[in-house]
Amino acid sequence: TARWNQTCWRPDMKLVVLSTNPKLYSTRRLVESGKERGHETIILNHKRCYMNITSMRPSIHYKGEAVTGVDAIIPRIGASISFYGTAVVRQFEMMGVYSVNESVAITRSRDKLRASQLLARKGIGLPVTGFAHSPDDTEDLLNFVGGAPVVIKLLEGTQGVGVVLGETRKAAESVIEAFRGLNANFMVQEFIKEAGGTDIRCFVIGDKVVAAMKRTGKEGEFRSNLHRGGTAELVRITPEERSTAVRSARVMGLNVAGVDLLRSNHGPVVMEVNSSPGLEGIERATGKDVAGLVVQFIEKNARPGRTRSRGKG
């Protein structure tokens, strides 16, 4: 296992990528980059991990064997299994293993409402956002985000799923009524028309934006997610956009993050801070070895027990 000296890690770390799908581009690239830089790099399906939670010797087991000697983990946890996935990350943290993104930060960024409140508290630009639960709040809720058109988002949605554009007031009221009927938590945001169906994905590692791309939705689609048929191209971002992306990742506590910005008439506004940003779109659009930069960050920062939260919270 890797050892620390006064300058840096020796290049023989044991890295674990937590991912349910070894065939995913992002997972494959992280493993390739780790191996290229001389590290033992393996994939563990966090859904198949099981834990021994004891006060003296917490441990993680996988396919009948204890997972030992790990220097750092790279969580690639989908939104649908955040609860169990972050529990596995927390267990590694309790064992003193460095996680490039900590469990508390992943949980914080996955809760869209909590994330918006934290970003707003730090003065980071956001679309005007409303949140409510009671049916008789709908009219006033739509008023204070500026009326239709509005974007209505499920709090648990990801990759554009559960995001609906209410083009008219009547349409917005119908969507809100449907979400309420499902007893789903959702928020309502102003529609930034001037963005023209495009957004900027800034890939943040540490305190730097290492790559940025502009994503454009397919014809007639207001969501620009690449999973929904959007296209991506290299983009030059402004110092304000760079600063907004880095500050947003820092507020969430994420070392590696995809920060999605819209260019509004009143400056950059943050749509989402993603704790498991995909690598395929950004690497292809920019030609940068982003996976390699993630591994380099781990080499510089990983230390035994160097976990801010130590599995707390």
PDB file of C-alpha atoms in Angstrom:
ATOM      1  CA  THR A   1       0.000   0.000   0.000  1.00  0.00           C
ATOM      2  CA  ALA A   2       1.127   3.566  -0.677  1.00  0.00           C
ATOM      3  CA  ARG A   3       3.134   5.435   1.930  1.00  0.00           C
ATOM      4  CA  TRP A   4       3.453   9.117   2.601  1.00  0.00           C
ATOM      5  CA  ASN A   5       6.736  10.980   2.670  1.00  0.00           C
ATOM      6  CA  GLN A   6       7.507  14.688   3.035  1.00  0.00           C
ATOM      7  CA  THR A   7       6.809  15.503  -0.615  1.00  0.00           C
ATOM      8  CA  CYS A   8       4.000  13.329  -1.931  1.00  0.00           C
ATOM      9  CA  TRP A   9       2.538   9.853  -2.256  1.00  0.00           C
ATOM     10  CA  ARG A  10       4.654   7.183  -3.843  1.00  0.00           C
ATOM     11  CA  PRO A  11       2.951   6.090  -7.080  1.00  0.00           C
ATOM     12  CA  ASP A  12       1.770   2.696  -5.822  1.00  0.00           C
ATOM     13  CA  MET A  13      -1.569   3.480  -4.246  1.00  0.00           C
ATOM     14  CA  LYS A  14      -4.561   1.169  -4.116  1.00  0.00           C
ATOM     15  CA  LEU A  15      -7.512   3.078  -5.581  1.00  0.00           C
ATOM     16  CA  VAL A  16     -11.136   1.910  -5.576  1.00  0.00           C
ATOM     17  CA  VAL A  17     -13.725   3.265  -8.008  1.00  0.00           C
ATOM     18  CA  LEU A  18     -17.202   2.761  -6.518  1.00  0.00           C
ATOM     19  CA  SER A  19     -19.465   2.090  -9.503  1.00  0.00           C
ATOM     20  CA  THR A  20     -22.349  -0.232 -10.307  1.00  0.00           C
ATOM     21  CA  ASN A  21     -21.414  -0.445 -13.997  1.00  0.00           C
ATOM     22  CA  PRO A  22     -17.806  -1.236 -15.013  1.00  0.00           C
ATOM     23  CA  LYS A  23     -18.686  -0.606 -18.684  1.00  0.00           C
ATOM     24  CA  LEU A  24     -19.502   3.082 -18.205  1.00  0.00           C
ATOM     25  CA  TYR A  25     -17.073   5.431 -19.970  1.00  0.00           C
ATOM     26  CA  SER A  26     -16.365   7.430 -16.790  1.00  0.00           C
ATOM     27  CA  THR A  27     -15.644   4.306 -14.732  1.00  0.00           C
ATOM     28  CA  ARG A  28     -13.378   2.825 -17.425  1.00  0.00           C
ATOM     29  CA  ARG A  29     -11.421   6.060 -17.851  1.00  0.00           C
ATOM     30  CA  LEU A  30     -10.787   6.460 -14.120  1.00  0.00           C
ATOM     31  CA  VAL A  31      -9.503   2.883 -13.895  1.00  0.00           C
ATOM     32  CA  GLU A  32      -7.302   3.358 -17.004  1.00  0.00           C
ATOM     33  CA  SER A  33      -5.863   6.616 -15.644  1.00  0.00           C
ATOM     34  CA  GLY A  34      -5.139   5.102 -12.239  1.00  0.00           C
ATOM     35  CA  LYS A  35      -3.308   2.152 -13.805  1.00  0.00           C
ATOM     36  CA  GLU A  36      -1.409   4.387 -16.252  1.00  0.00           C
ATOM     37  CA  ARG A  37      -0.047   6.328 -13.272  1.00  0.00           C
ATOM     38  CA  GLY A  38       1.171   3.166 -11.554  1.00  0.00           C
ATOM     39  CA  HIS A  39      -1.666   2.543  -9.078  1.00  0.00           C
ATOM     40  CA  GLU A  40      -3.566  -0.664  -8.383  1.00  0.00           C
ATOM     41  CA  THR A  41      -7.056   0.435  -9.420  1.00  0.00           C
ATOM     42  CA  ILE A  42     -10.149  -1.730  -8.981  1.00  0.00           C
ATOM     43  CA  ILE A  43     -13.914  -1.321  -9.315  1.00  0.00           C
ATOM     44  CA  LEU A  44     -16.282  -2.242  -6.488  1.00  0.00           C
ATOM     45  CA  ASN A  45     -20.028  -2.301  -6.991  1.00  0.00           C
ATOM     46  CA  HIS A  46     -21.135  -0.382  -3.875  1.00  0.00           C
ATOM     47  CA  LYS A  47     -24.549  -2.091  -4.003  1.00  0.00           C
ATOM     48  CA  ARG A  48     -22.747  -5.409  -3.418  1.00  0.00           C
ATOM     49  CA  CYS A  49     -20.612  -4.135  -0.534  1.00  0.00           C
ATOM     50  CA  TYR A  50     -21.726  -5.008   2.990  1.00  0.00           C
ATOM     51  CA  MET A  51     -20.489  -3.544   6.220  1.00  0.00           C
ATOM     52  CA  ASN A  52     -19.541  -4.562   9.712  1.00  0.00           C
ATOM     53  CA  ILE A  53     -20.364  -1.509  11.811  1.00  0.00           C
ATOM     54  CA  THR A  54     -18.485  -1.785  15.078  1.00  0.00           C
ATOM     55  CA  SER A  55     -16.988   0.884  17.296  1.00  0.00           C
ATOM     56  CA  MET A  56     -13.471  -0.577  17.287  1.00  0.00           C
ATOM     57  CA  ARG A  57     -12.946  -2.073  13.837  1.00  0.00           C
ATOM     58  CA  PRO A  58     -15.366  -0.940  11.122  1.00  0.00           C
ATOM     59  CA  SER A  59     -14.915  -2.968   7.922  1.00  0.00           C
ATOM     60  CA  ILE A  60     -16.291  -3.422   4.413  1.00  0.00           C
ATOM     61  CA  HIS A  61     -16.733  -6.793   2.760  1.00  0.00           C
ATOM     62  CA  TYR A  62     -17.200  -7.706  -0.897  1.00  0.00           C
ATOM     63  CA  LYS A  63     -17.973 -11.160  -2.292  1.00  0.00           C
ATOM     64  CA  GLY A  64     -16.966 -12.873   0.937  1.00  0.00           C
ATOM     65  CA  GLU A  65     -13.721 -11.023   1.555  1.00  0.00           C
ATOM     66  CA  ALA A  66     -12.761  -7.976   3.641  1.00  0.00           C
ATOM     67  CA  VAL A  67     -11.704  -4.942   1.585  1.00  0.00           C
ATOM     68  CA  THR A  68      -8.311  -3.893   2.957  1.00  0.00           C
ATOM     69  CA  GLY A  69      -5.291  -1.753   2.087  1.00  0.00           C
ATOM     70  CA  VAL A  70      -7.293   0.901   0.217  1.00  0.00           C
ATOM     71  CA  ASP A  71      -5.636   4.335   0.030  1.00  0.00           C
ATOM     72  CA  ALA A  72      -8.411   6.309  -1.702  1.00  0.00           C
ATOM     73  CA  ILE A  73     -11.875   5.870  -3.189  1.00  0.00           C
ATOM     74  CA  ILE A  74     -13.557   7.609  -6.120  1.00  0.00           C
ATOM     75  CA  PRO A  75     -17.335   7.446  -5.590  1.00  0.00           C
ATOM     76  CA  ARG A  76     -19.442   7.240  -8.768  1.00  0.00           C
ATOM     77  CA  ILE A  77     -22.830   7.013  -7.082  1.00  0.00           C
ATOM     78  CA  GLY A  78     -26.073   7.348  -9.034  1.00  0.00           C
ATOM     79  CA  ALA A  79     -28.919   9.422  -7.634  1.00  0.00           C
ATOM     80  CA  SER A  80     -31.195   6.381  -7.324  1.00  0.00           C
ATOM     81  CA  ILE A  81     -28.908   4.705  -4.779  1.00  0.00           C
ATOM     82  CA  SER A  82     -27.520   7.719  -2.936  1.00  0.00           C
ATOM     83  CA  PHE A  83     -28.672   6.444   0.462  1.00  0.00           C
ATOM     84  CA  TYR A  84     -26.797   3.130   0.375  1.00  0.00           C
ATOM     85  CA  GLY A  85     -23.922   4.460  -1.725  1.00  0.00           C
ATOM     86  CA  THR A  86     -23.134   7.278   0.700  1.00  0.00           C
ATOM     87  CA  ALA A  87     -23.357   4.798   3.609  1.00  0.00           C
ATOM     88  CA  VAL A  88     -20.572   2.783   1.941  1.00  0.00           C
ATOM     89  CA  VAL A  89     -18.491   5.950   1.420  1.00  0.00           C
ATOM     90  CA  ARG A  90     -19.052   6.879   5.085  1.00  0.00           C
ATOM     91  CA  GLN A  91     -17.850   3.433   6.173  1.00  0.00           C
ATOM     92  CA  PHE A  92     -14.631   3.848   4.157  1.00  0.00           C
ATOM     93  CA  GLU A  93     -14.171   7.259   5.812  1.00  0.00           C
ATOM     94  CA  MET A  94     -14.578   5.664   9.248  1.00  0.00           C
ATOM     95  CA  MET A  95     -11.815   3.237   8.252  1.00  0.00           C
ATOM     96  CA  GLY A  96      -9.525   6.229   7.553  1.00  0.00           C
ATOM     97  CA  VAL A  97      -9.682   5.890   3.740  1.00  0.00           C
ATOM     98  CA  TYR A  98      -9.514   9.132   1.727  1.00  0.00           C
ATOM     99  CA  SER A  99     -12.552   9.823  -0.474  1.00  0.00           C
ATOM    100  CA  VAL A 100     -12.183  12.318  -3.309  1.00  0.00           C
ATOM    101  CA  ASN A 101     -15.784  13.398  -2.549  1.00  0.00           C
ATOM    102  CA  GLU A 102     -16.977  12.848   1.002  1.00  0.00           C
ATOM    103  CA  SER A 103     -20.304  11.295   1.960  1.00  0.00           C
ATOM    104  CA  VAL A 104     -21.660  14.486   3.553  1.00  0.00           C
ATOM    105  CA  ALA A 105     -20.833  16.543   0.433  1.00  0.00           C
ATOM    106  CA  ILE A 106     -22.469  13.992  -1.899  1.00  0.00           C
ATOM    107  CA  THR A 107     -25.647  13.942   0.220  1.00  0.00           C
ATOM    108  CA  ARG A 108     -25.708  17.754   0.391  1.00  0.00           C
ATOM    109  CA  SER A 109     -25.403  18.196  -3.390  1.00  0.00           C
ATOM    110  CA  ARG A 110     -28.003  15.499  -4.164  1.00  0.00           C
ATOM    111  CA  ASP A 111     -30.711  17.348  -2.222  1.00  0.00           C
ATOM    112  CA  LYS A 112     -31.614  20.084  -4.721  1.00  0.00           C
ATOM    113  CA  LEU A 113     -33.501  22.147  -2.155  1.00  0.00           C
ATOM    114  CA  ARG A 114     -30.741  21.996   0.450  1.00  0.00           C
ATOM    115  CA  ALA A 115     -28.110  22.739  -2.209  1.00  0.00           C
ATOM    116  CA  SER A 116     -30.045  25.797  -3.426  1.00  0.00           C
ATOM    117  CA  GLN A 117     -30.434  27.121   0.114  1.00  0.00           C
ATOM    118  CA  LEU A 118     -26.706  26.709   0.832  1.00  0.00           C
ATOM    119  CA  LEU A 119     -25.679  28.385  -2.438  1.00  0.00           C
ATOM    120  CA  ALA A 120     -28.120  31.265  -1.888  1.00  0.00           C
ATOM    121  CA  ARG A 121     -26.785  31.790   1.641  1.00  0.00           C
ATOM    122  CA  LYS A 122     -23.303  32.298   0.164  1.00  0.00           C
ATOM    123  CA  GLY A 123     -24.568  34.821  -2.384  1.00  0.00           C
ATOM    124  CA  ILE A 124     -24.128  32.599  -5.449  1.00  0.00           C
ATOM    125  CA  GLY A 125     -26.412  33.471  -8.388  1.00  0.00           C
ATOM    126  CA  LEU A 126     -29.428  31.208  -8.808  1.00  0.00           C
ATOM    127  CA  PRO A 127     -32.627  31.356 -10.843  1.00  0.00           C
ATOM    128  CA  VAL A 128     -35.520  32.680  -8.721  1.00  0.00           C
ATOM    129  CA  THR A 129     -36.687  29.494  -6.990  1.00  0.00           C
ATOM    130  CA  GLY A 130     -39.819  28.586  -5.056  1.00  0.00           C
ATOM    131  CA  PHE A 131     -40.682  25.532  -2.999  1.00  0.00           C
ATOM    132  CA  ALA A 132     -44.014  24.583  -1.487  1.00  0.00           C
ATOM    133  CA  HIS A 133     -46.123  21.623  -0.444  1.00  0.00           C
ATOM    134  CA  SER A 134     -49.701  22.847   0.030  1.00  0.00           C
ATOM    135  CA  PRO A 135     -52.084  23.001  -2.992  1.00  0.00           C
ATOM    136  CA  ASP A 136     -53.387  26.480  -2.107  1.00  0.00           C
ATOM    137  CA  ASP A 137     -49.858  27.955  -2.497  1.00  0.00           C
ATOM    138  CA  THR A 138     -49.673  27.363  -6.267  1.00  0.00           C
ATOM    139  CA  GLU A 139     -50.830  30.767  -7.481  1.00  0.00           C
ATOM    140  CA  ASP A 140     -48.531  32.789  -5.228  1.00  0.00           C
ATOM    141  CA  LEU A 141     -45.674  30.356  -5.853  1.00  0.00           C
ATOM    142  CA  LEU A 142     -45.910  30.965  -9.610  1.00  0.00           C
ATOM    143  CA  ASN A 143     -46.140  34.727  -9.025  1.00  0.00           C
ATOM    144  CA  PHE A 144     -42.925  35.048  -7.086  1.00  0.00           C
ATOM    145  CA  VAL A 145     -40.858  33.170  -9.678  1.00  0.00           C
ATOM    146  CA  GLY A 146     -42.196  35.581 -12.304  1.00  0.00           C
ATOM    147  CA  GLY A 147     -45.086  33.581 -13.749  1.00  0.00           C
ATOM    148  CA  ALA A 148     -45.050  31.250 -16.763  1.00  0.00           C
ATOM    149  CA  PRO A 149     -43.016  29.913 -18.388  1.00  0.00           C
ATOM    150  CA  VAL A 150     -41.486  28.131 -15.381  1.00  0.00           C
ATOM    151  CA  VAL A 151     -39.291  25.083 -14.853  1.00  0.00           C
ATOM    152  CA  ILE A 152     -40.675  22.508 -12.403  1.00  0.00           C
ATOM    153  CA  LYS A 153     -38.167  20.011 -10.967  1.00  0.00           C
ATOM    154  CA  LEU A 154     -38.496  16.911  -8.863  1.00  0.00           C
ATOM    155  CA  LEU A 155     -36.008  17.215  -6.004  1.00  0.00           C
ATOM    156  CA  GLU A 156     -34.741  13.683  -6.628  1.00  0.00           C
ATOM    157  CA  GLY A 157     -34.443  13.951 -10.425  1.00  0.00           C
ATOM    158  CA  THR A 158     -31.191  13.654 -12.380  1.00  0.00           C
ATOM    159  CA  GLN A 159     -29.953  13.846 -16.000  1.00  0.00           C
ATOM    160  CA  GLY A 160     -33.011  15.894 -16.946  1.00  0.00           C
ATOM    161  CA  VAL A 161     -35.519  13.302 -15.679  1.00  0.00           C
ATOM    162  CA  GLY A 162     -38.295  14.916 -13.613  1.00  0.00           C
ATOM    163  CA  VAL A 163     -37.690  18.375 -15.102  1.00  0.00           C
ATOM    164  CA  VAL A 164     -40.691  19.896 -16.893  1.00  0.00           C
ATOM    165  CA  LEU A 165     -41.203  23.235 -18.622  1.00  0.00           C
ATOM    166  CA  GLY A 166     -44.596  24.780 -17.851  1.00  0.00           C
ATOM    167  CA  GLU A 167     -44.955  27.061 -20.890  1.00  0.00           C
ATOM    168  CA  THR A 168     -48.275  28.548 -19.796  1.00  0.00           C
ATOM    169  CA  ARG A 169     -49.734  29.186 -16.371  1.00  0.00           C
ATOM    170  CA  LYS A 170     -52.386  26.509 -16.942  1.00  0.00           C
ATOM    171  CA  ALA A 171     -49.740  23.952 -17.982  1.00  0.00           C
ATOM    172  CA  ALA A 172     -47.596  24.800 -14.942  1.00  0.00           C
ATOM    173  CA  GLU A 173     -50.586  24.399 -12.596  1.00  0.00           C
ATOM    174  CA  SER A 174     -51.388  20.993 -14.173  1.00  0.00           C
ATOM    175  CA  VAL A 175     -47.816  19.721 -13.704  1.00  0.00           C
ATOM    176  CA  ILE A 176     -47.724  20.964 -10.091  1.00  0.00           C
ATOM    177  CA  GLU A 177     -51.053  19.249  -9.429  1.00  0.00           C
ATOM    178  CA  ALA A 178     -49.719  15.988 -10.924  1.00  0.00           C
ATOM    179  CA  PHE A 179     -46.511  16.099  -8.846  1.00  0.00           C
ATOM    180  CA  ARG A 180     -48.539  16.811  -5.713  1.00  0.00           C
ATOM    181  CA  GLY A 181     -50.804  13.885  -6.517  1.00  0.00           C
ATOM    182  CA  LEU A 182     -47.700  11.683  -6.459  1.00  0.00           C
ATOM    183  CA  ASN A 183     -46.754  13.246  -3.097  1.00  0.00           C
ATOM    184  CA  ALA A 184     -43.431  14.240  -4.674  1.00  0.00           C
ATOM    185  CA  ASN A 185     -41.180  17.040  -3.473  1.00  0.00           C
ATOM    186  CA  PHE A 186     -40.479  19.588  -6.180  1.00  0.00           C
ATOM    187  CA  MET A 187     -39.393  23.138  -6.760  1.00  0.00           C
ATOM    188  CA  VAL A 188     -40.361  25.802  -9.272  1.00  0.00           C
ATOM    189  CA  GLN A 189     -37.785  28.038 -10.959  1.00  0.00           C
ATOM    190  CA  GLU A 190     -37.883  30.962 -13.329  1.00  0.00           C
ATOM    191  CA  PHE A 191     -37.198  30.004 -16.944  1.00  0.00           C
ATOM    192  CA  ILE A 192     -34.023  31.733 -18.188  1.00  0.00           C
ATOM    193  CA  LYS A 193     -35.200  32.333 -21.745  1.00  0.00           C
ATOM    194  CA  GLU A 194     -32.048  34.180 -22.832  1.00  0.00           C
ATOM    195  CA  ALA A 195     -29.976  31.008 -22.249  1.00  0.00           C
ATOM    196  CA  GLY A 196     -31.611  29.670 -25.427  1.00  0.00           C
ATOM    197  CA  GLY A 197     -31.622  26.007 -24.422  1.00  0.00           C
ATOM    198  CA  THR A 198     -27.885  25.983 -23.679  1.00  0.00           C
ATOM    199  CA  ASP A 199     -25.935  25.659 -20.469  1.00  0.00           C
ATOM    200  CA  ILE A 200     -22.282  25.578 -19.449  1.00  0.00           C
ATOM    201  CA  ARG A 201     -20.851  22.519 -17.680  1.00  0.00           C
ATOM    202  CA  CYS A 202     -17.758  23.473 -15.681  1.00  0.00           C
ATOM    203  CA  PHE A 203     -15.684  20.548 -14.440  1.00  0.00           C
ATOM    204  CA  VAL A 204     -14.116  21.563 -11.126  1.00  0.00           C
ATOM    205  CA  ILE A 205     -11.219  19.722  -9.489  1.00  0.00           C
ATOM    206  CA  GLY A 206      -9.982  21.228  -6.226  1.00  0.00           C
ATOM    207  CA  ASP A 207     -10.004  24.990  -6.639  1.00  0.00           C
ATOM    208  CA  LYS A 208      -9.835  25.059 -10.465  1.00  0.00           C
ATOM    209  CA  VAL A 209     -12.147  24.705 -13.441  1.00  0.00           C
ATOM    210  CA  VAL A 210     -10.090  22.215 -15.460  1.00  0.00           C
ATOM    211  CA  ALA A 211     -12.484  21.980 -18.430  1.00  0.00           C
ATOM    212  CA  ALA A 212     -15.694  23.605 -19.642  1.00  0.00           C
ATOM    213  CA  MET A 213     -18.182  22.830 -22.399  1.00  0.00           C
ATOM    214  CA  LYS A 214     -21.349  24.390 -23.751  1.00  0.00           C
ATOM    215  CA  ARG A 215     -24.261  21.968 -24.015  1.00  0.00           C
ATOM    216  CA  THR A 216     -27.139  22.663 -26.393  1.00  0.00           C
ATOM    217  CA  GLY A 217     -30.473  20.847 -26.294  1.00  0.00           C
ATOM    218  CA  LYS A 218     -31.785  19.162 -29.421  1.00  0.00           C
ATOM    219  CA  GLU A 219     -34.376  21.033 -31.487  1.00  0.00           C
ATOM    220  CA  GLY A 220     -37.477  21.849 -29.426  1.00  0.00           C
ATOM    221  CA  GLU A 221     -35.865  20.612 -26.168  1.00  0.00           C
ATOM    222  CA  PHE A 222     -35.161  23.061 -23.342  1.00  0.00           C
ATOM    223  CA  ARG A 223     -33.027  20.536 -21.404  1.00  0.00           C
ATOM    224  CA  SER A 224     -29.435  20.421 -22.617  1.00  0.00           C
ATOM    225  CA  ASN A 225     -28.406  17.097 -20.989  1.00  0.00           C
ATOM    226  CA  LEU A 226     -26.276  14.963 -23.315  1.00  0.00           C
ATOM    227  CA  HIS A 227     -28.274  11.901 -22.170  1.00  0.00           C
ATOM    228  CA  ARG A 228     -31.321  13.574 -23.756  1.00  0.00           C
ATOM    229  CA  GLY A 229     -29.725  14.073 -27.177  1.00  0.00           C
ATOM    230  CA  GLY A 230     -27.955  17.375 -26.502  1.00  0.00           C
ATOM    231  CA  THR A 231     -24.647  18.298 -28.135  1.00  0.00           C
ATOM    232  CA  ALA A 232     -21.461  19.636 -26.549  1.00  0.00           C
ATOM    233  CA  GLU A 233     -18.674  21.947 -27.696  1.00  0.00           C
ATOM    234  CA  LEU A 234     -15.650  23.634 -26.187  1.00  0.00           C
ATOM    235  CA  VAL A 235     -16.425  27.029 -24.652  1.00  0.00           C
ATOM    236  CA  ARG A 236     -14.383  29.883 -23.215  1.00  0.00           C
ATOM    237  CA  ILE A 237     -15.789  30.926 -19.850  1.00  0.00           C
ATOM    238  CA  THR A 238     -15.560  34.299 -18.163  1.00  0.00           C
ATOM    239  CA  PRO A 239     -13.668  34.934 -14.902  1.00  0.00           C
ATOM    240  CA  GLU A 240     -17.064  35.421 -13.187  1.00  0.00           C
ATOM    241  CA  GLU A 241     -18.298  32.043 -14.451  1.00  0.00           C
ATOM    242  CA  ARG A 242     -15.035  30.395 -13.347  1.00  0.00           C
ATOM    243  CA  SER A 243     -15.296  31.928  -9.877  1.00  0.00           C
ATOM    244  CA  THR A 244     -18.991  30.961  -9.552  1.00  0.00           C
ATOM    245  CA  ALA A 245     -18.248  27.321 -10.451  1.00  0.00           C
ATOM    246  CA  VAL A 246     -15.332  27.010  -7.999  1.00  0.00           C
ATOM    247  CA  ARG A 247     -17.268  28.693  -5.168  1.00  0.00           C
ATOM    248  CA  SER A 248     -20.311  26.467  -5.781  1.00  0.00           C
ATOM    249  CA  ALA A 249     -18.228  23.284  -5.517  1.00  0.00           C
ATOM    250  CA  ARG A 250     -16.602  24.632  -2.348  1.00  0.00           C
ATOM    251  CA  VAL A 251     -19.981  25.437  -0.735  1.00  0.00           C
ATOM    252  CA  MET A 252     -21.065  21.826  -1.385  1.00  0.00           C
ATOM    253  CA  GLY A 253     -17.735  20.556  -0.009  1.00  0.00           C
ATOM    254  CA  LEU A 254     -16.946  18.707  -3.259  1.00  0.00           C
ATOM    255  CA  ASN A 255     -13.387  18.275  -4.537  1.00  0.00           C
ATOM    256  CA  VAL A 256     -14.625  17.001  -7.902  1.00  0.00           C
ATOM    257  CA  ALA A 257     -17.839  18.478  -9.287  1.00  0.00           C
ATOM    258  CA  GLY A 258     -19.728  19.296 -12.454  1.00  0.00           C
ATOM    259  CA  VAL A 259     -21.253  22.758 -12.020  1.00  0.00           C
ATOM    260  CA  ASP A 260     -24.006  23.629 -14.507  1.00  0.00           C
ATOM    261  CA  LEU A 261     -24.418  27.341 -15.233  1.00  0.00           C
ATOM    262  CA  LEU A 262     -26.832  29.353 -17.346  1.00  0.00           C
ATOM    263  CA  ARG A 263     -25.874  32.677 -18.899  1.00  0.00           C
ATOM    264  CA  SER A 264     -28.627  35.023 -17.753  1.00  0.00           C
ATOM    265  CA  ASN A 265     -29.092  38.762 -18.238  1.00  0.00           C
ATOM    266  CA  HIS A 266     -27.910  39.255 -14.654  1.00  0.00           C
ATOM    267  CA  GLY A 267     -24.781  37.081 -14.844  1.00  0.00           C
ATOM    268  CA  PRO A 268     -24.150  33.348 -14.398  1.00  0.00           C
ATOM    269  CA  VAL A 269     -26.756  31.396 -12.426  1.00  0.00           C
ATOM    270  CA  VAL A 270     -26.180  27.889 -11.059  1.00  0.00           C
ATOM    271  CA  MET A 271     -28.634  25.171 -12.073  1.00  0.00           C
ATOM    272  CA  GLU A 272     -26.985  22.201 -10.398  1.00  0.00           C
ATOM    273  CA  VAL A 273     -23.812  20.983  -8.691  1.00  0.00           C
ATOM    274  CA  ASN A 274     -23.202  17.342  -9.616  1.00  0.00           C
ATOM    275  CA  SER A 275     -21.064  15.116  -7.374  1.00  0.00           C
ATOM    276  CA  SER A 276     -20.532  12.385 -10.035  1.00  0.00           C
ATOM    277  CA  PRO A 277     -20.054  14.362 -13.266  1.00  0.00           C
ATOM    278  CA  GLY A 278     -19.713  12.294 -16.419  1.00  0.00           C
ATOM    279  CA  LEU A 279     -16.367  12.297 -18.232  1.00  0.00           C
ATOM    280  CA  GLU A 280     -17.336  11.294 -21.756  1.00  0.00           C
ATOM    281  CA  GLY A 281     -18.912  14.559 -22.926  1.00  0.00           C
ATOM    282  CA  ILE A 282     -16.335  16.840 -21.333  1.00  0.00           C
ATOM    283  CA  GLU A 283     -13.295  14.821 -22.490  1.00  0.00           C
ATOM    284  CA  ARG A 284     -14.573  14.596 -26.058  1.00  0.00           C
ATOM    285  CA  ALA A 285     -15.601  18.261 -26.269  1.00  0.00           C
ATOM    286  CA  THR A 286     -12.372  19.613 -24.766  1.00  0.00           C
ATOM    287  CA  GLY A 287      -9.782  16.944 -25.655  1.00  0.00           C
ATOM    288  CA  LYS A 288      -8.525  17.027 -22.053  1.00  0.00           C
ATOM    289  CA  ASP A 289      -7.526  14.041 -19.919  1.00  0.00           C
ATOM    290  CA  VAL A 290      -9.938  14.909 -17.102  1.00  0.00           C
ATOM    291  CA  ALA A 291      -9.767  11.411 -15.577  1.00  0.00           C
ATOM    292  CA  GLY A 292      -5.987  11.772 -15.285  1.00  0.00           C
ATOM    293  CA  LEU A 293      -6.422  15.130 -13.535  1.00  0.00           C
ATOM    294  CA  VAL A 294      -8.751  13.492 -10.967  1.00  0.00           C
ATOM    295  CA  VAL A 295      -6.101  10.851 -10.217  1.00  0.00           C
ATOM    296  CA  GLN A 296      -3.387  13.540  -9.963  1.00  0.00           C
ATOM    297  CA  PHE A 297      -5.542  15.420  -7.441  1.00  0.00           C
ATOM    298  CA  ILE A 298      -5.820  12.254  -5.333  1.00  0.00           C
ATOM    299  CA  GLU A 299      -2.040  11.750  -5.477  1.00  0.00           C
ATOM    300  CA  LYS A 300      -1.476  15.240  -4.094  1.00  0.00           C
ATOM    301  CA  ASN A 301      -4.190  15.219  -1.445  1.00  0.00           C
ATOM    302  CA  ALA A 302      -4.862  11.694  -0.188  1.00  0.00           C
ATOM    303  CA  ARG A 303      -3.580  10.913   3.306  1.00  0.00           C
ATOM    304  CA  PRO A 304      -4.712   8.259   5.790  1.00  0.00           C
ATOM    305  CA  GLY A 305      -7.536   9.683   7.900  1.00  0.00           C
ATOM    306  CA  ARG A 306      -7.615  12.937   5.920  1.00  0.00           C
ATOM    307  CA  THR A 307     -11.377  13.195   5.962  1.00  0.00           C
ATOM    308  CA  ARG A 308     -12.953  16.419   7.134  1.00  0.00           C
ATOM    309  CA  SER A 309     -16.170  14.797   8.290  1.00  0.00           C
ATOM    310  CA  ARG A 310     -14.605  11.492   9.472  1.00  0.00           C
ATOM    311  CA  GLY A 311     -17.855   9.752   8.578  1.00  0.00           C
ATOM    312  CA  LYS A 312     -19.937  12.147  10.689  1.00  0.00           C
ATOM    313  CA  GLY A 313     -23.286  13.609   9.702  1.00  0.00           C
TER     314      GLY A 313
END
